[in-house]
CSV table of C-alpha atoms and ligand atoms in Angstrom, one decimal:
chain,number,residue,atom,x,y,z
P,1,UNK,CA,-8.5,12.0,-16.2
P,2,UNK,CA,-7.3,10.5,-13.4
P,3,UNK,CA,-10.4,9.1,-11.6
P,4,UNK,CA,-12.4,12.3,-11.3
P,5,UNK,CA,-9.2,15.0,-11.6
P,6,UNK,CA,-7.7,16.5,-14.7
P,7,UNK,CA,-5.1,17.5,-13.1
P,8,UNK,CA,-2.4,16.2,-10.3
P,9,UNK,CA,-2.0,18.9,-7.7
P,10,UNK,CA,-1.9,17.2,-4.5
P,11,UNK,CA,-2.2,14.2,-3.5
P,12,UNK,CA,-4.8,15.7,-0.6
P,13,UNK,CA,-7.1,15.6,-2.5
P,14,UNK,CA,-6.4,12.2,-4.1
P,15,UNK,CA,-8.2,8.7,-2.9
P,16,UNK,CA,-7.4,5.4,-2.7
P,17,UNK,CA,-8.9,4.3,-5.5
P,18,UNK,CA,-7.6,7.7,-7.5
P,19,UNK,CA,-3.6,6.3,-6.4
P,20,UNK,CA,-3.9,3.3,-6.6
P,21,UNK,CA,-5.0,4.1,-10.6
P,22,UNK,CA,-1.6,5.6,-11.1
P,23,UNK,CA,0.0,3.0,-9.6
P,24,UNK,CA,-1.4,0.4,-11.5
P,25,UNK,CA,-0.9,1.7,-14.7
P,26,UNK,CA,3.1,3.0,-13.9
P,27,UNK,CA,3.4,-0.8,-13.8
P,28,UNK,CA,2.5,-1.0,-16.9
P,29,UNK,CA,4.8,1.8,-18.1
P,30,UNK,CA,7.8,0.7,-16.2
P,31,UNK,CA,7.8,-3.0,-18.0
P,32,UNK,CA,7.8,-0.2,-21.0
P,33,UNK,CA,11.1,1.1,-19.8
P,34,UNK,CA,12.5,-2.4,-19.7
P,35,UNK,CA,12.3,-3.1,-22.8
P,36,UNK,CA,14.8,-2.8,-25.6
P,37,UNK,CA,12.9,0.0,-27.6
P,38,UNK,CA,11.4,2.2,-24.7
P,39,UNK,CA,9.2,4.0,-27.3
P,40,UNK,CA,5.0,3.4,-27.3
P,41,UNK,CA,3.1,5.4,-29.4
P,42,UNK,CA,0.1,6.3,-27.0
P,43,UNK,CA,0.7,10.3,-26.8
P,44,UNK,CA,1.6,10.8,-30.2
P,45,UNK,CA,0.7,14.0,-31.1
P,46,UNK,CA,0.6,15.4,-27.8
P,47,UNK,CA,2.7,17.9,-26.2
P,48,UNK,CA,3.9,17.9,-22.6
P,49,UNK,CA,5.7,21.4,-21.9
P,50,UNK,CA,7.7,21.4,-18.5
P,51,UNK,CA,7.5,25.2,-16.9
P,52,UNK,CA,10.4,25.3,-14.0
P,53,UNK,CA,11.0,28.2,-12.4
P,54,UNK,CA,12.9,26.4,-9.4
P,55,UNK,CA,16.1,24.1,-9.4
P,56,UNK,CA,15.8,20.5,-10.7
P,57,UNK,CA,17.3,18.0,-11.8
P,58,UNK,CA,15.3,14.2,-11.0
P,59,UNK,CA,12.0,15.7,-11.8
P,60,UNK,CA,12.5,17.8,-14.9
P,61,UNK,CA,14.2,15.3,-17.2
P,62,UNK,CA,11.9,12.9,-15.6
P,63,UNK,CA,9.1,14.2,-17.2
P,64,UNK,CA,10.5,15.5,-19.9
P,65,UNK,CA,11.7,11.2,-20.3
P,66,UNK,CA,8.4,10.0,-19.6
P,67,UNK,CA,6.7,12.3,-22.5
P,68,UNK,CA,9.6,10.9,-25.1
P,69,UNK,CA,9.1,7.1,-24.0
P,70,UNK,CA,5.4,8.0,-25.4
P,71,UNK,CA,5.8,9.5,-27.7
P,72,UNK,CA,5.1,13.1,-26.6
P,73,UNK,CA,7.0,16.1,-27.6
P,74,UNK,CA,8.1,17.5,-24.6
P,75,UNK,CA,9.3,21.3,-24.0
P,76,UNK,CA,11.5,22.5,-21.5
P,77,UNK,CA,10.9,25.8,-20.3
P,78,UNK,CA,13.3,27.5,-17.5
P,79,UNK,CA,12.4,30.8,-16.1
P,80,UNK,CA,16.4,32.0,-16.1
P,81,UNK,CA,16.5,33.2,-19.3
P,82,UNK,CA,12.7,33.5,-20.0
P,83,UNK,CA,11.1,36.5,-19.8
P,84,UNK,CA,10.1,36.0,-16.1
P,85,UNK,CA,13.7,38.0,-15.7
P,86,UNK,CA,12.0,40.9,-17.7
P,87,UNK,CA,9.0,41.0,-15.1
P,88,UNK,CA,6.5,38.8,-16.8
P,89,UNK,CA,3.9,37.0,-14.5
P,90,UNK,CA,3.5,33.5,-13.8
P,91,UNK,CA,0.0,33.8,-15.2
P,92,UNK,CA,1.1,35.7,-18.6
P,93,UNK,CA,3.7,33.2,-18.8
P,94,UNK,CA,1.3,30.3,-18.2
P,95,UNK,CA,-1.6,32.2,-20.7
P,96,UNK,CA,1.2,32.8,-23.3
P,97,UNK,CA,2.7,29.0,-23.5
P,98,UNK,CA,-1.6,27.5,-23.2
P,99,UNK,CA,-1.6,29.8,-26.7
P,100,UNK,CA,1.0,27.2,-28.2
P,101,UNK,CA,-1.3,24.4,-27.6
P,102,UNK,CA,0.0,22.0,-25.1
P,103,UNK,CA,-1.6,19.3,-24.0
P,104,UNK,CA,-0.2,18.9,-20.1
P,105,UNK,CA,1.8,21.7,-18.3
P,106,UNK,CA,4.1,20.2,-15.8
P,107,UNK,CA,4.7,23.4,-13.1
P,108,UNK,CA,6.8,23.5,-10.5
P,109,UNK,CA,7.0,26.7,-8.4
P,110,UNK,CA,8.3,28.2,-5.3
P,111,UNK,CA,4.8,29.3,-3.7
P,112,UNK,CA,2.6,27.2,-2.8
P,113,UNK,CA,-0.3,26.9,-4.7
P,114,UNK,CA,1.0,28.4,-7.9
P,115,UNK,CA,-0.4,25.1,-10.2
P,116,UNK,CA,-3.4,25.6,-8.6
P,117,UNK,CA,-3.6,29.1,-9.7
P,118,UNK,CA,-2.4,28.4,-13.8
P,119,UNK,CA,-5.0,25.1,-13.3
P,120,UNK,CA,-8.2,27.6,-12.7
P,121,UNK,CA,-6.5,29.6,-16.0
P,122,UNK,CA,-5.8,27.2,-18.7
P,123,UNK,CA,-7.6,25.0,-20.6
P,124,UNK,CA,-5.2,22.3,-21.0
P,125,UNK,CA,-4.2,19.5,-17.7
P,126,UNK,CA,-1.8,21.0,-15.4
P,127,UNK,CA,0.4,19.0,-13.0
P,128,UNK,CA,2.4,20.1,-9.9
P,129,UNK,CA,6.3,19.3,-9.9
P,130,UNK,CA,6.5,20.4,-6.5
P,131,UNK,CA,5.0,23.9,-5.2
P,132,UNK,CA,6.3,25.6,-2.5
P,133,UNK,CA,6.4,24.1,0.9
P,134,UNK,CA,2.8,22.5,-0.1
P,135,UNK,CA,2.8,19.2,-1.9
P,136,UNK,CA,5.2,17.6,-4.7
P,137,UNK,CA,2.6,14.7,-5.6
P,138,UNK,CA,4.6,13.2,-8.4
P,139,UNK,CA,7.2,12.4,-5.5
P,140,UNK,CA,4.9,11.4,-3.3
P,141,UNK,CA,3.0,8.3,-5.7
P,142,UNK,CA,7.0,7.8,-7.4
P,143,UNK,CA,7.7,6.9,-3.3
P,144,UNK,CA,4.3,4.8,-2.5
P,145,UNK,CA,5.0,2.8,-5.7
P,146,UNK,CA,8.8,2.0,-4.7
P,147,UNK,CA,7.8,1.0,-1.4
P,148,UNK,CA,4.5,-1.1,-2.5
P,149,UNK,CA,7.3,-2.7,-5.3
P,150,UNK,CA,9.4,-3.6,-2.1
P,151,UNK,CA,7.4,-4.6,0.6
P,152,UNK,CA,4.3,-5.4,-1.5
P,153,UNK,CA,1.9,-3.3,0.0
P,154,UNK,CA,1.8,-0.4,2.2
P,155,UNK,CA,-1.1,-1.8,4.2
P,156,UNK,CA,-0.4,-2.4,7.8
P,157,UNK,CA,3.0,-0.9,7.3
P,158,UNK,CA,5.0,2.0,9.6
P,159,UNK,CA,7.0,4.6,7.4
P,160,UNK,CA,9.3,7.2,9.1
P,161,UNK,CA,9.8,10.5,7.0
P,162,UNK,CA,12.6,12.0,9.1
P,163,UNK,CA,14.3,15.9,8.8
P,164,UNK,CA,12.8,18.8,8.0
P,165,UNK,CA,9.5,18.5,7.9
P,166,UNK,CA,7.8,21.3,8.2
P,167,UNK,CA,9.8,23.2,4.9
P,168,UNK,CA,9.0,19.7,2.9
P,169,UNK,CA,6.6,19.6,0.4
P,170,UNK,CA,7.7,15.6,-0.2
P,171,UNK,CA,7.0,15.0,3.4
P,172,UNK,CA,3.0,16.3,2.7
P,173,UNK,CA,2.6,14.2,-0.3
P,174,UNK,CA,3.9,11.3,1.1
P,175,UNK,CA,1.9,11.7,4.1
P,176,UNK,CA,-1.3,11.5,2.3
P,177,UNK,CA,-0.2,8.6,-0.4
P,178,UNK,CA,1.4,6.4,2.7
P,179,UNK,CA,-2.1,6.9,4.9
P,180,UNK,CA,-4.5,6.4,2.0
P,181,UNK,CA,-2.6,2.9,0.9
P,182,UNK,CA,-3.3,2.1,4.8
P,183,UNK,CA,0.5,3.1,6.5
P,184,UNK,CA,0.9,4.4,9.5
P,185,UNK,CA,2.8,7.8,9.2
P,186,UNK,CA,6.0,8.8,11.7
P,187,UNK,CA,7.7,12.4,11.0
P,188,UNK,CA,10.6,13.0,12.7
P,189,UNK,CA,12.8,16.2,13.0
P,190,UNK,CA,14.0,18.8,14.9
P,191,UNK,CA,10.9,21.0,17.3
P,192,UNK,CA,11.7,24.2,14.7
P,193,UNK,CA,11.0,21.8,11.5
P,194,UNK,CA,7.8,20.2,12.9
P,195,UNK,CA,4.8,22.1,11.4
P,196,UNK,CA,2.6,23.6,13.6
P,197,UNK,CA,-0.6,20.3,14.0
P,198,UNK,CA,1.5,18.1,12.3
P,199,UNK,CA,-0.7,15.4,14.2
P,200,UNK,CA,-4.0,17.3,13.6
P,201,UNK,CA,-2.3,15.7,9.9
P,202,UNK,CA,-2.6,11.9,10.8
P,203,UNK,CA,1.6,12.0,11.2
P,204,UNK,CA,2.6,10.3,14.9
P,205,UNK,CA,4.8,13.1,15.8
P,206,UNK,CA,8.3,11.9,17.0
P,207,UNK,CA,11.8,14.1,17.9
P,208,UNK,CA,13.9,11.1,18.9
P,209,UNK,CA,15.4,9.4,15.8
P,210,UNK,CA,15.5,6.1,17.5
P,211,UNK,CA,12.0,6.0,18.9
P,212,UNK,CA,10.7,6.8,15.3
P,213,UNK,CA,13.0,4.1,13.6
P,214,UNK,CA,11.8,1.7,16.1
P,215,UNK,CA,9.5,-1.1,13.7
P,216,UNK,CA,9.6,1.2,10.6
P,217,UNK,CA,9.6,-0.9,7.7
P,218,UNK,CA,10.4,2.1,5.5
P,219,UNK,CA,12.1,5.8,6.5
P,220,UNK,CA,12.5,8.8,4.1
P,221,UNK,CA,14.9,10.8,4.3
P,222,UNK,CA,14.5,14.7,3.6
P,223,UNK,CA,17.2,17.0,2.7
P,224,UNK,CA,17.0,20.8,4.7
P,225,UNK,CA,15.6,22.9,2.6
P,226,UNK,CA,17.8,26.0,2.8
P,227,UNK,CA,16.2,27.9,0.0
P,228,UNK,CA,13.1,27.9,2.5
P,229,UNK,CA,14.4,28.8,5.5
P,230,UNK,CA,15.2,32.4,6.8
P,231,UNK,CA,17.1,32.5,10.2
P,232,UNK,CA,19.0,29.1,10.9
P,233,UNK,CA,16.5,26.6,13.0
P,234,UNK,CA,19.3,24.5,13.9
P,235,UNK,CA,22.6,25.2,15.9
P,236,UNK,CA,24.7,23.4,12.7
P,237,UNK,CA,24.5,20.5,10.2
P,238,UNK,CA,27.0,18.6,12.3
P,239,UNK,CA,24.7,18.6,15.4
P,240,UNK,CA,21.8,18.1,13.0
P,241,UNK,CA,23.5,15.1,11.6
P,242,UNK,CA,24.4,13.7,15.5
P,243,UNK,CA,20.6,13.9,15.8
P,244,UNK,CA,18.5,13.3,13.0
P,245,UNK,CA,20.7,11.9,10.4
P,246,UNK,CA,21.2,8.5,10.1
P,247,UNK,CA,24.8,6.4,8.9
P,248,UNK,CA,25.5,2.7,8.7
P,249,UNK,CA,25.6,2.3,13.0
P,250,UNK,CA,22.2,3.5,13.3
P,251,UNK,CA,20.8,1.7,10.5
P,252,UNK,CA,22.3,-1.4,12.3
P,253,UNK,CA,20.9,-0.8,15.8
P,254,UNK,CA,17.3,0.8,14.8
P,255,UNK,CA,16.2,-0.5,11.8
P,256,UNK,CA,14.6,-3.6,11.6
P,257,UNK,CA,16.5,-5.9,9.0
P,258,UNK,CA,14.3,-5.7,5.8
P,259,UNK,CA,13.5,-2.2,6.2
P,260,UNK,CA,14.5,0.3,3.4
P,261,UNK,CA,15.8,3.6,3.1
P,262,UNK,CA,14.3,6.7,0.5
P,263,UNK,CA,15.1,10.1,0.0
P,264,UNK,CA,14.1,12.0,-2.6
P,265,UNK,CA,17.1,13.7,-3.8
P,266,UNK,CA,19.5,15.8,-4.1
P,267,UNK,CA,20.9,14.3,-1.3
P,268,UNK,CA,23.5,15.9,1.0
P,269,UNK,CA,26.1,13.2,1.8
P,270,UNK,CA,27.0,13.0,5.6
P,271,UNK,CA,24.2,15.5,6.4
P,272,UNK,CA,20.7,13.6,6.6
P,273,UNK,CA,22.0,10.2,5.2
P,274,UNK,CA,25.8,9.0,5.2
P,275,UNK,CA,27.2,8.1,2.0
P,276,UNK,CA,27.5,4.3,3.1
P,277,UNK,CA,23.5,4.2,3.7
P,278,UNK,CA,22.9,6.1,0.6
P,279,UNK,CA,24.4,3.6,-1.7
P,280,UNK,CA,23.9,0.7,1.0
P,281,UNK,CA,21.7,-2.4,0.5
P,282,UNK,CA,18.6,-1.0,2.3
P,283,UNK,CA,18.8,1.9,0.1
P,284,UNK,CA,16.1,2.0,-2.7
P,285,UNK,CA,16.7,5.8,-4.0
P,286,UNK,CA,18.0,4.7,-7.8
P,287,UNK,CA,14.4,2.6,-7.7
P,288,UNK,CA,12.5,5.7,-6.6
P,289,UNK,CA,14.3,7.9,-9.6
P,290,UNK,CA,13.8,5.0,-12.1
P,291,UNK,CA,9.8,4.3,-10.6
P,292,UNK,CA,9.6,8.2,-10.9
P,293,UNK,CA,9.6,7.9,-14.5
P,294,UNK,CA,6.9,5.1,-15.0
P,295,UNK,CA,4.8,7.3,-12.6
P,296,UNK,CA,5.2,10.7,-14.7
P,297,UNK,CA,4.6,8.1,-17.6
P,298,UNK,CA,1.4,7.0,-16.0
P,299,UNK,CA,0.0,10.7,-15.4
P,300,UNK,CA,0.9,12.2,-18.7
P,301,UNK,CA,-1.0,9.2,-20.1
P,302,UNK,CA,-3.6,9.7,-18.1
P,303,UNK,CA,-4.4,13.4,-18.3
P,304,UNK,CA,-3.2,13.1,-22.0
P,305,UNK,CA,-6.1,11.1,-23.1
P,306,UNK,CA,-4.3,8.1,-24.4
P,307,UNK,CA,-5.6,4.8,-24.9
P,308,UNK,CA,-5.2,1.8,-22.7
P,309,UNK,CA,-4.5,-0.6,-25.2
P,310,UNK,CA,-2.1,1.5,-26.9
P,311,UNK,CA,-0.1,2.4,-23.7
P,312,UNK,CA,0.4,-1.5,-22.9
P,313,UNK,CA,1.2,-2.7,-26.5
R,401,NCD,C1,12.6,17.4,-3.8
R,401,NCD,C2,11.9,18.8,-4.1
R,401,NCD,O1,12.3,19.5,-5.0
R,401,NCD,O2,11.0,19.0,-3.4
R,401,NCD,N1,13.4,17.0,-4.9
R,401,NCD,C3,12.9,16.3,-5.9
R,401,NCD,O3,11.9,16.7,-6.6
R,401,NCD,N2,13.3,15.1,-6.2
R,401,NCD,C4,13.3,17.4,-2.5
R,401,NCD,C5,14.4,18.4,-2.2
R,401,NCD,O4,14.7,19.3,-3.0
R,401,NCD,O5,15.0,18.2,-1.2
């Protein structure tokens, strides 16, 4: 359980207290990492079986890591090359893997809601890799916990999530993990990848990349999500990248000097971030894929059933 949840679906519906849980554990787990011999034995026994039936790369061997490091057995499932390609459903396919006996399904799913859906189905603990445009709430804590790591706390702090917002389900999660660890919220984009109420949200709504860089002491980054979009909303990626993507000059004039740069990944170079910002000082995205870990560590623990003292021995 993670304070009263036995799952991790989105981050909505998530507390402070509930976060900061994660958190506080993945701090534990990451001094695992560090170690010579990342192996604990804590979910020995367990099974953690990944069910991917969109793209991935960070999140899926992420988990699939954070199982081995404790011990878990982990199983990758794809849906190319499954029987989803025969017509199955996500619900027969979700009914049919519960019957192996796993102990945490990770899904991630193009339509929103879809973990939800297998949750209210299966017996075992389900966790979203990312559904849809909704939420991605592994991403969302993996980011808090990288920018708590480097600024010590996100209370009192301002945190810019710039690009295409509305299509993002990073930009939601983060949203509610910045506000409930006490952030102020700034999304920035382009008017046709703003979502409708985005302030309604708690987000300071902002079009001008400069005005919403102004005092940030953190910005993330988002990649255009293609796969989500039907008719182009932009004129081009060069005139997107005039606009809302930012390179070294920008960083220099904008950003204040301590402030540091996410994006989740995969990242298209000279689009939304120039390579010399991606692997530039402010950046922190190898932190966010190496925290990402320790955070998957934390929930699979957590919705596992291990034991505390095991997990930090
Ligand atoms: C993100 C996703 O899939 O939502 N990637 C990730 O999980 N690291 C962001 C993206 O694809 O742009």
């Amino acid at each position: 359980m993670i304070g009263r949840h036995r799952h991790c679906l989105a981050l909505e519906d998530f507390s402070r207290a509930e976060i900061l849980e994660v958190l506080d554990l993945a701090t534990s787990m990451k001094e695992v990492l560090r170690r010579p011999i990342k192996k604990v034995p804590s979910l020995r026994g367990k099974t953690v079986v990944n069910l991917f039936f969109e793209a991935s790369t960070r999140t899926r061997s992420s988990f699939e890591i954070a199982a081995k490091v404790l011990s878990a057995d982990a199983l990758n499932w794809t849906a190319s090359g499954s029987s989803v390609t025969k017509g199955e459903t996500l619900l027969d396919t979700a009914r049919n893997l519960e019957a192996m006996r796993p102990d945490v399904l990770v899904i991630r799913h193009a339509a929103g809601g879809a973990p939800r859906l297998v949750a209210d189905h299966v017996a075992c603990a389900v966790v979203s890799a990312g559904d849809g445009a909704h939420e991605h709430p592994t991403q969302g804590l993996l980011d808090a916990f990288t920018i708590r790591e480097r600024l010590g706390t996100l209370e009192g702090k301002t945190v810019a999530v710039v690009g295409d917002v509305s299509h993002s389900r990073v930009a939601r999660s983060d949203l509610h993990a910045f506000r409930r660890l006490g952030a102020k919220v700034r999304f920035c984009g382009p008017p046709t990848m703003m979502p409708a109420g985005a302030d309604r949200l708690g987000a300071e709504v902002h079009h001008d990349l400069r005005t919403a860089l102004e005092g940030a002491d953190a910005v993330v980054m988002l990649r255009i999500q293609h796969e989500r979009i039907g008719d182009p909303l932009i004129p081009g990626t060069r005139e997107y990248s005039r606009h809302w993507g930012l390179d070294a000059r920008k960083a220099r004039a904008w950003l204040a000097p301590g402030a540091i740069v996410l994006h989740p990944g995969p990242i298209n170079r000279g689009v939304e971030l120039s390579p010399d910002v991606a692997d530039g000082e402010r950046s922190v995205i190898l932190d966010q894929v190496q925290n990402g870990v320790a955070v998957r560590m934390a929930i699979l623990y957590l919705l596992a059933g291990g034991e505390p003292a095991e997990a930090r021995a």
